[in-house]
Structure formats: C-alpha cells, structure tokens
Tab-separated table of C-alpha atoms and ligand atoms in Angstrom:
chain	number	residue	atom	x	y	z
B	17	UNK	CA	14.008	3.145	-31.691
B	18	UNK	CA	17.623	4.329	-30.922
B	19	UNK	CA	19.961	4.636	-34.010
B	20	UNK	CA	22.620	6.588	-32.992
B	21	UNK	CA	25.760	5.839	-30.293
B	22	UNK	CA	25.505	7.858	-26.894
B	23	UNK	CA	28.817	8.241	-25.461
B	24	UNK	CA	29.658	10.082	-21.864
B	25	UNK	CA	32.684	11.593	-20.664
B	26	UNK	CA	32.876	11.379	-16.764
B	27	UNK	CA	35.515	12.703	-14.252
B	28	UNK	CA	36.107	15.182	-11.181
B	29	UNK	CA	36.175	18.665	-11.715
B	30	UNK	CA	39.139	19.738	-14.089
B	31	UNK	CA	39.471	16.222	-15.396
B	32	UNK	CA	39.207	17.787	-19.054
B	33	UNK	CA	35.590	16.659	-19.702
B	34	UNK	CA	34.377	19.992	-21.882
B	35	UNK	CA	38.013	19.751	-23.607
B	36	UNK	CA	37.987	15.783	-24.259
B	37	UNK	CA	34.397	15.807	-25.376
B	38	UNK	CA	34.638	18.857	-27.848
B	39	UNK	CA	37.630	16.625	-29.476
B	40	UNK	CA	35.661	13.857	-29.951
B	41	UNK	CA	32.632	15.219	-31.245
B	42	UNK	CA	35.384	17.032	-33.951
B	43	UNK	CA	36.772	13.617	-34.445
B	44	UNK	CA	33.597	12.264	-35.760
B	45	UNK	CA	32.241	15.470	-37.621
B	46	UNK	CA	35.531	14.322	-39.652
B	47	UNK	CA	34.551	11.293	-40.474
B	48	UNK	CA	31.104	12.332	-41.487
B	49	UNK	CA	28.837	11.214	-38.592
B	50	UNK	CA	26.133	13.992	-37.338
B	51	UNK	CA	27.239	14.725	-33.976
B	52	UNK	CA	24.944	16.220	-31.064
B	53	UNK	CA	27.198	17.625	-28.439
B	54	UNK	CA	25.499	18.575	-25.178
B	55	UNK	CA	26.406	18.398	-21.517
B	56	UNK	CA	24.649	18.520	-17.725
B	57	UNK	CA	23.906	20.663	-15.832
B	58	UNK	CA	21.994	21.422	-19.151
B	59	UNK	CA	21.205	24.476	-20.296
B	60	UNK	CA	17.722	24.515	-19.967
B	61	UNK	CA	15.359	25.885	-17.001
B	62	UNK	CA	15.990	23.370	-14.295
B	63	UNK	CA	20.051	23.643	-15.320
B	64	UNK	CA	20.451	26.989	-14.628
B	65	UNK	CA	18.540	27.132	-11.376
B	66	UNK	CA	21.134	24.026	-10.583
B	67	UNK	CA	24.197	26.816	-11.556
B	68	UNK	CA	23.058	29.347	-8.574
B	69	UNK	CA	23.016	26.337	-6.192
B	70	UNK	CA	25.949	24.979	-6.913
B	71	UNK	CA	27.144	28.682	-5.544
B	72	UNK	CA	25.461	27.515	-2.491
B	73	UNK	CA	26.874	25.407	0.606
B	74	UNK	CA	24.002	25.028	2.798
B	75	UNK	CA	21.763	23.502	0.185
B	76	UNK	CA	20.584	20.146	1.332
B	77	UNK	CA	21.746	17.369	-0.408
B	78	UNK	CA	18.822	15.831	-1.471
B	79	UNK	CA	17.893	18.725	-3.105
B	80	UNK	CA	20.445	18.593	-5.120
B	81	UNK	CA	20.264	15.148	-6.168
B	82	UNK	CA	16.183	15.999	-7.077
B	83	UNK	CA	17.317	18.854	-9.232
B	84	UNK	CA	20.121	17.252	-10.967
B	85	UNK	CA	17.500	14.164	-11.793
B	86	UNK	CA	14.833	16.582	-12.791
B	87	UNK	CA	17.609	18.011	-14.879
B	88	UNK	CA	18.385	15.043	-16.725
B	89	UNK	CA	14.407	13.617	-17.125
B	90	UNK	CA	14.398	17.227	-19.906
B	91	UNK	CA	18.113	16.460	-21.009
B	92	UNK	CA	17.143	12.773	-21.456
B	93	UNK	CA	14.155	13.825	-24.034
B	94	UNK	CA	16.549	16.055	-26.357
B	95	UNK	CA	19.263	12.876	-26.095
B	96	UNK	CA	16.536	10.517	-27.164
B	97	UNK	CA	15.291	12.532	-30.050
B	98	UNK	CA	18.531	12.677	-31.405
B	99	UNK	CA	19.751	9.508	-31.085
B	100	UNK	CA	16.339	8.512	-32.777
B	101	UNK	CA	17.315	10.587	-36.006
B	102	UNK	CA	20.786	8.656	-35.859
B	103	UNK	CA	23.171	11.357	-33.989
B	104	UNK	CA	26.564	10.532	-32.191
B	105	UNK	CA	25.447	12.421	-29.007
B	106	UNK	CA	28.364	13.096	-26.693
B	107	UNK	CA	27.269	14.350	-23.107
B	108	UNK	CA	29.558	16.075	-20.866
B	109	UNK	CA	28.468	14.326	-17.242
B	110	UNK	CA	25.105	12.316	-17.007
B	111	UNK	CA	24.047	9.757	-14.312
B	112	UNK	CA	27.551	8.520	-13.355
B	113	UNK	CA	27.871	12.285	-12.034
B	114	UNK	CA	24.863	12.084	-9.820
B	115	UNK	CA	26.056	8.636	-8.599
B	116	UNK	CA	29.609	10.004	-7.903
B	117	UNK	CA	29.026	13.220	-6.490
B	118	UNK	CA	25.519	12.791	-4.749
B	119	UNK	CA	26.865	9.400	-3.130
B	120	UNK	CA	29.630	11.700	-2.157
B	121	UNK	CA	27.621	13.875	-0.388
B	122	UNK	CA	25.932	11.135	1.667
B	123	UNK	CA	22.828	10.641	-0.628
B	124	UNK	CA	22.431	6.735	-1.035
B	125	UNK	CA	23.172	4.933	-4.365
B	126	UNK	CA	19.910	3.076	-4.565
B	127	UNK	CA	18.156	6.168	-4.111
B	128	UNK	CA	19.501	7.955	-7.087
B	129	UNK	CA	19.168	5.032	-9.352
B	130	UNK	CA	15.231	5.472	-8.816
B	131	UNK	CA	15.298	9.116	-9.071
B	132	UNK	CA	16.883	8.633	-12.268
B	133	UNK	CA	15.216	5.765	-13.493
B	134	UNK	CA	14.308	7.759	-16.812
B	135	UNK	CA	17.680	8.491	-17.611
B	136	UNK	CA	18.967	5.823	-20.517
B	137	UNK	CA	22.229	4.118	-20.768
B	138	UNK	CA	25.264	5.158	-22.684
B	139	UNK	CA	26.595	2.568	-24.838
B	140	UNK	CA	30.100	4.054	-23.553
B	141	UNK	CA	31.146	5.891	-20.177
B	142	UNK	CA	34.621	7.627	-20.746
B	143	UNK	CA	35.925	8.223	-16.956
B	144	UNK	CA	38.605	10.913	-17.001
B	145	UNK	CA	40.918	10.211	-14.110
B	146	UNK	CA	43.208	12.017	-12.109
B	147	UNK	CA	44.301	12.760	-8.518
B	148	UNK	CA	42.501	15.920	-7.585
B	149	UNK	CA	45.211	17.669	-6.250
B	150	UNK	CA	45.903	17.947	-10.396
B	151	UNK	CA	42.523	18.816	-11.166
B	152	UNK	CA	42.243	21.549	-8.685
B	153	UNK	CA	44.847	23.123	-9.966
B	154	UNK	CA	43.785	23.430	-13.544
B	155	UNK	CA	40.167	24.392	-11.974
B	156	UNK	CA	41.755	27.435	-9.987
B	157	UNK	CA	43.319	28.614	-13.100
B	158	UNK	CA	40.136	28.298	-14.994
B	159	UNK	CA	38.679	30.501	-12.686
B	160	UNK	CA	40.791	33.052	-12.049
B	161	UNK	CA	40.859	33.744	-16.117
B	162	UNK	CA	37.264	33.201	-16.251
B	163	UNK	CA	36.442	35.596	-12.893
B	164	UNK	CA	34.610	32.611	-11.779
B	165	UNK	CA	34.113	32.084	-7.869
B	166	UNK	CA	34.740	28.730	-6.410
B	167	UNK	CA	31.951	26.331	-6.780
B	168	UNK	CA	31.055	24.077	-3.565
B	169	UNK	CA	32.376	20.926	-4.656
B	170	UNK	CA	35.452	22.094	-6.254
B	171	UNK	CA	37.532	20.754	-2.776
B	172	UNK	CA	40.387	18.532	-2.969
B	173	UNK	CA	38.559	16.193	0.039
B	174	UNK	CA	35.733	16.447	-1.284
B	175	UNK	CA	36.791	15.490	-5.046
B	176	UNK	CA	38.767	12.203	-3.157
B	177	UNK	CA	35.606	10.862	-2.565
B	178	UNK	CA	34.268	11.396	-6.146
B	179	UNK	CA	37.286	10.201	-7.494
B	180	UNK	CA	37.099	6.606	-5.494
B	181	UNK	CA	33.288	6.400	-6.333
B	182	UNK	CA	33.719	6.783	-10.108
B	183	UNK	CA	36.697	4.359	-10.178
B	184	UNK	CA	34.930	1.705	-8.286
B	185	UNK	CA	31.811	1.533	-10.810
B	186	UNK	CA	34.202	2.100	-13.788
B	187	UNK	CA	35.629	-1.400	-12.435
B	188	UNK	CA	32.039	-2.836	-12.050
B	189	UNK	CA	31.111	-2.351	-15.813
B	190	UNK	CA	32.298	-3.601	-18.944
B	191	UNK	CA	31.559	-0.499	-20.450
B	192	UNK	CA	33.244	2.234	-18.595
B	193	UNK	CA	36.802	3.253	-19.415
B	194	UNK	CA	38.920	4.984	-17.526
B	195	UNK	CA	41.120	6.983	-19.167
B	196	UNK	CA	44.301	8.518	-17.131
B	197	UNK	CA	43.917	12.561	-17.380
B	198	UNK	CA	47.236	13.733	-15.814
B	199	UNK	CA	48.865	13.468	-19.206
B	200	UNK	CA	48.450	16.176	-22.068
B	201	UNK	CA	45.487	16.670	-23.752
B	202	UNK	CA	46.583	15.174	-27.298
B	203	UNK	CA	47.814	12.097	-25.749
B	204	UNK	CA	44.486	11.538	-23.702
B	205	UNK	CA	42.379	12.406	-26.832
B	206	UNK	CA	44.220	9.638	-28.448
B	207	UNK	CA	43.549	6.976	-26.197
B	208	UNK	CA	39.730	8.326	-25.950
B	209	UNK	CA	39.805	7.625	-30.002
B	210	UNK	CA	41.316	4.581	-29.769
B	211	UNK	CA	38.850	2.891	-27.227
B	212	UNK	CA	36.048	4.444	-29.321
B	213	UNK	CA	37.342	3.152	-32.862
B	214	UNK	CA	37.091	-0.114	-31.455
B	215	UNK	CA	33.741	-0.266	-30.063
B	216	UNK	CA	32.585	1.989	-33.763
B	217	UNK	CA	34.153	-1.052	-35.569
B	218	UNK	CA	32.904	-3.708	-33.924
B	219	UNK	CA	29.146	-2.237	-33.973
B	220	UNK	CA	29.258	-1.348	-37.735
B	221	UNK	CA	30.864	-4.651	-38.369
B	222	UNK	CA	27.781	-6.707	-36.153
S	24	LIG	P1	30.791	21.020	-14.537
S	24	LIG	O1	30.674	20.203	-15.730
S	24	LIG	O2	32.042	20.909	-13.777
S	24	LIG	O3	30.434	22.507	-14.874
S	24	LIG	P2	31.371	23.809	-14.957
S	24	LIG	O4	31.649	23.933	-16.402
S	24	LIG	O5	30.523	24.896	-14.409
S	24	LIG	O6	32.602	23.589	-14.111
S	24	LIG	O7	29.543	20.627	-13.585
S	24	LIG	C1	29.190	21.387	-12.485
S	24	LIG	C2	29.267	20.626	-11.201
S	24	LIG	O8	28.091	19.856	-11.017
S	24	LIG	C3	30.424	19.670	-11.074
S	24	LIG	O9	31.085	19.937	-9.841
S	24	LIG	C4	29.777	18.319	-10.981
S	24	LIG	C5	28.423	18.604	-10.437
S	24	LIG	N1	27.394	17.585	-10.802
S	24	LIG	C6	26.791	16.840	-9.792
S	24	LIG	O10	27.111	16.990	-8.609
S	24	LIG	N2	25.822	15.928	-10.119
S	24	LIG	C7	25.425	15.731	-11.403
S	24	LIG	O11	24.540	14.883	-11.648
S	24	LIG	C8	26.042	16.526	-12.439
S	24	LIG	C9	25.615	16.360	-13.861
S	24	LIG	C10	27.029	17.436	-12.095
C-alpha cells in the first residue's frame, strides 16, 4: 500500500531538473516530511551501463529504450519501498523521459508504454520548459566546468522534438504541469511550490 506522494520533475536537457528537484526535496525536509530524492538513469547496474551509451551515437534505438525500461523496473522497486514507509520521493526523469526522448528517436509510444508497464504513476509530473536553444546553452557550460563531453542527445534539433513531445502529453493530463524554465531559478522554484502546496493541501485535507 502506497503512503507517500511521488512527484517527477521532467524537461529537456538543461531544463534545471537536478537544480529544481534538490529545492523541492529541501522544501519539504523543512516542513518535516521524510524525503527520498533519487533520479534516472539510476545509479544502479543497469544505470551506469546506460551512462557509457549515452556516449554512444550508433546505438540502436531500441536498445536504448530496453535499457532505460530495465532501468526503471530496479528504480521502480526502491520508489515503491519508500513510498510504502510514507516518503515524499522526488525523481529526477522517469517514464515521461522514455516517452519523450525514445518517441523522439523514432521508437513508437505504444511500445514503450508496454516496456514500461511496471513503472507506477506519479501523483504529479513537473515539466520544466524551455526552448532548447536556452537549455543548450546552460548544458555547454555545465560541461565545459565539469570536463564533460557532449552526450548524444544534447542537440538543439534533436531536443525540438523532445520539447514538442513532452508539451503535448503535459496538455493530455490533468496532472502534468508545465512550468516555464527560462526564468531564474528562485522564481521557477516558487511556482514548482506553489502548484505542489496545492495538491499537499487538498490531499491532507481529503
Ligand atoms: P540527465 O538527467 O540529463 O543526466 P545528466 O545529469 O548526465 O545530464 O539524463 C541523461 C540523458 O538520458 C538525458 O539526455 C535524457 C536521457 N533519458 C532518456 O533518453 N530516456 C529516459 O528514459 C531517461 C530517464 C533519460
């Protein structure tokens, strides 16, 4: 039985999903909730083997939709455990990523669904959203400070796609949220908070 609240941040590549969800999971430490923060690729076995490819170009597509899946059946057991013992978990990416980027890349939609079919809802999907001529730019920073090389779907065409896949299921369901990312990160936090506090309220209050 699930106790807790699982909430996702989505968004293309330099949206601000590591920054936004490290807020948020300080936001409710503060107001005493246990908070599990984790995030995909995970950082288990299958995750890190996912790292390398996403180095790699010619890997086909379908592979990486399988991995990212197999990925999430592991993540989806430490998620469940800790919502069970009543944790906010906050996850940086889950399905919504493999929809948006693995459509992206050709794979179909239906397809993923059932090679994800153990992955469990969120009762909230943040989407982070800016143009990725934006993103890229705070990406390429990133990088050079961190040494890191380019990873194959940080591309501006490439990230256009992402971006029109995750805005067109955000409109789909009642609840995703998209949040507008160009603006600083306070001011996004804010509005994150604000959409949250609502839905905590109305929860503890049914
Ligand atoms: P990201 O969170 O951007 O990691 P990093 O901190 O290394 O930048 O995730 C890595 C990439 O993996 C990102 O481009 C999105 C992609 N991805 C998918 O294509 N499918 C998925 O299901 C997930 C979870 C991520």
């Amino acid at each position: 039985m699930k106790k807790g609240i699982f909430i996702v941040i989505e968004g293309i590549d330099g949206s601000g999903i590591t920054t936004q969800s490290k807020l948020l999971a300080d936001w409710f430490s503060k107001k005493g909730f246990r908070v599990f923060l984790t995030s995909e690729p995970s950082e288990g076995g299958i995750g890190k083997l996912l790292r390398t490819y996403l180095k790699n170009n010619s890997i086909n597509p379908a592979i990486d939709a399988l991995l990212f899946a197999a990925d999430r059946v592991e993540h989806t057991e430490t998620i469940k455990k800790k919502l069970e013992e009543g944790y906010v978990v906050i996850s940086s990416r889950y399905f919504e990523s493999s929809i948006a980027y693995q459509s992206s890349q050709g794979i179909p939609i239906d397809w993923i669904e059932k090679i994800n079919k153990y992955a469990i809802p969120p009762d909230i999907t943040i989407i982070l959203d800016a143009p990725p001529e934006v993103t890229i730019e705070r990406v390429e920073k990133r990088n050079s400070i961190s040494h890191k090389d380019k990873e194959k779907f940080e591309r501006i065409d490439f990230l256009h796609k992402v971006r029109t896949v995750f805005l067109s299921r955000a409109s789909k369901f009642s609840n995703y949220h998209t949040v507008n990312a160009t603006r600083d990160i306070n001011t996004v936090h804010k509005e994150i908070v604000r959409i949250i506090d609502e839905y905590v309220k109305k929860i503890f209050k049914g």
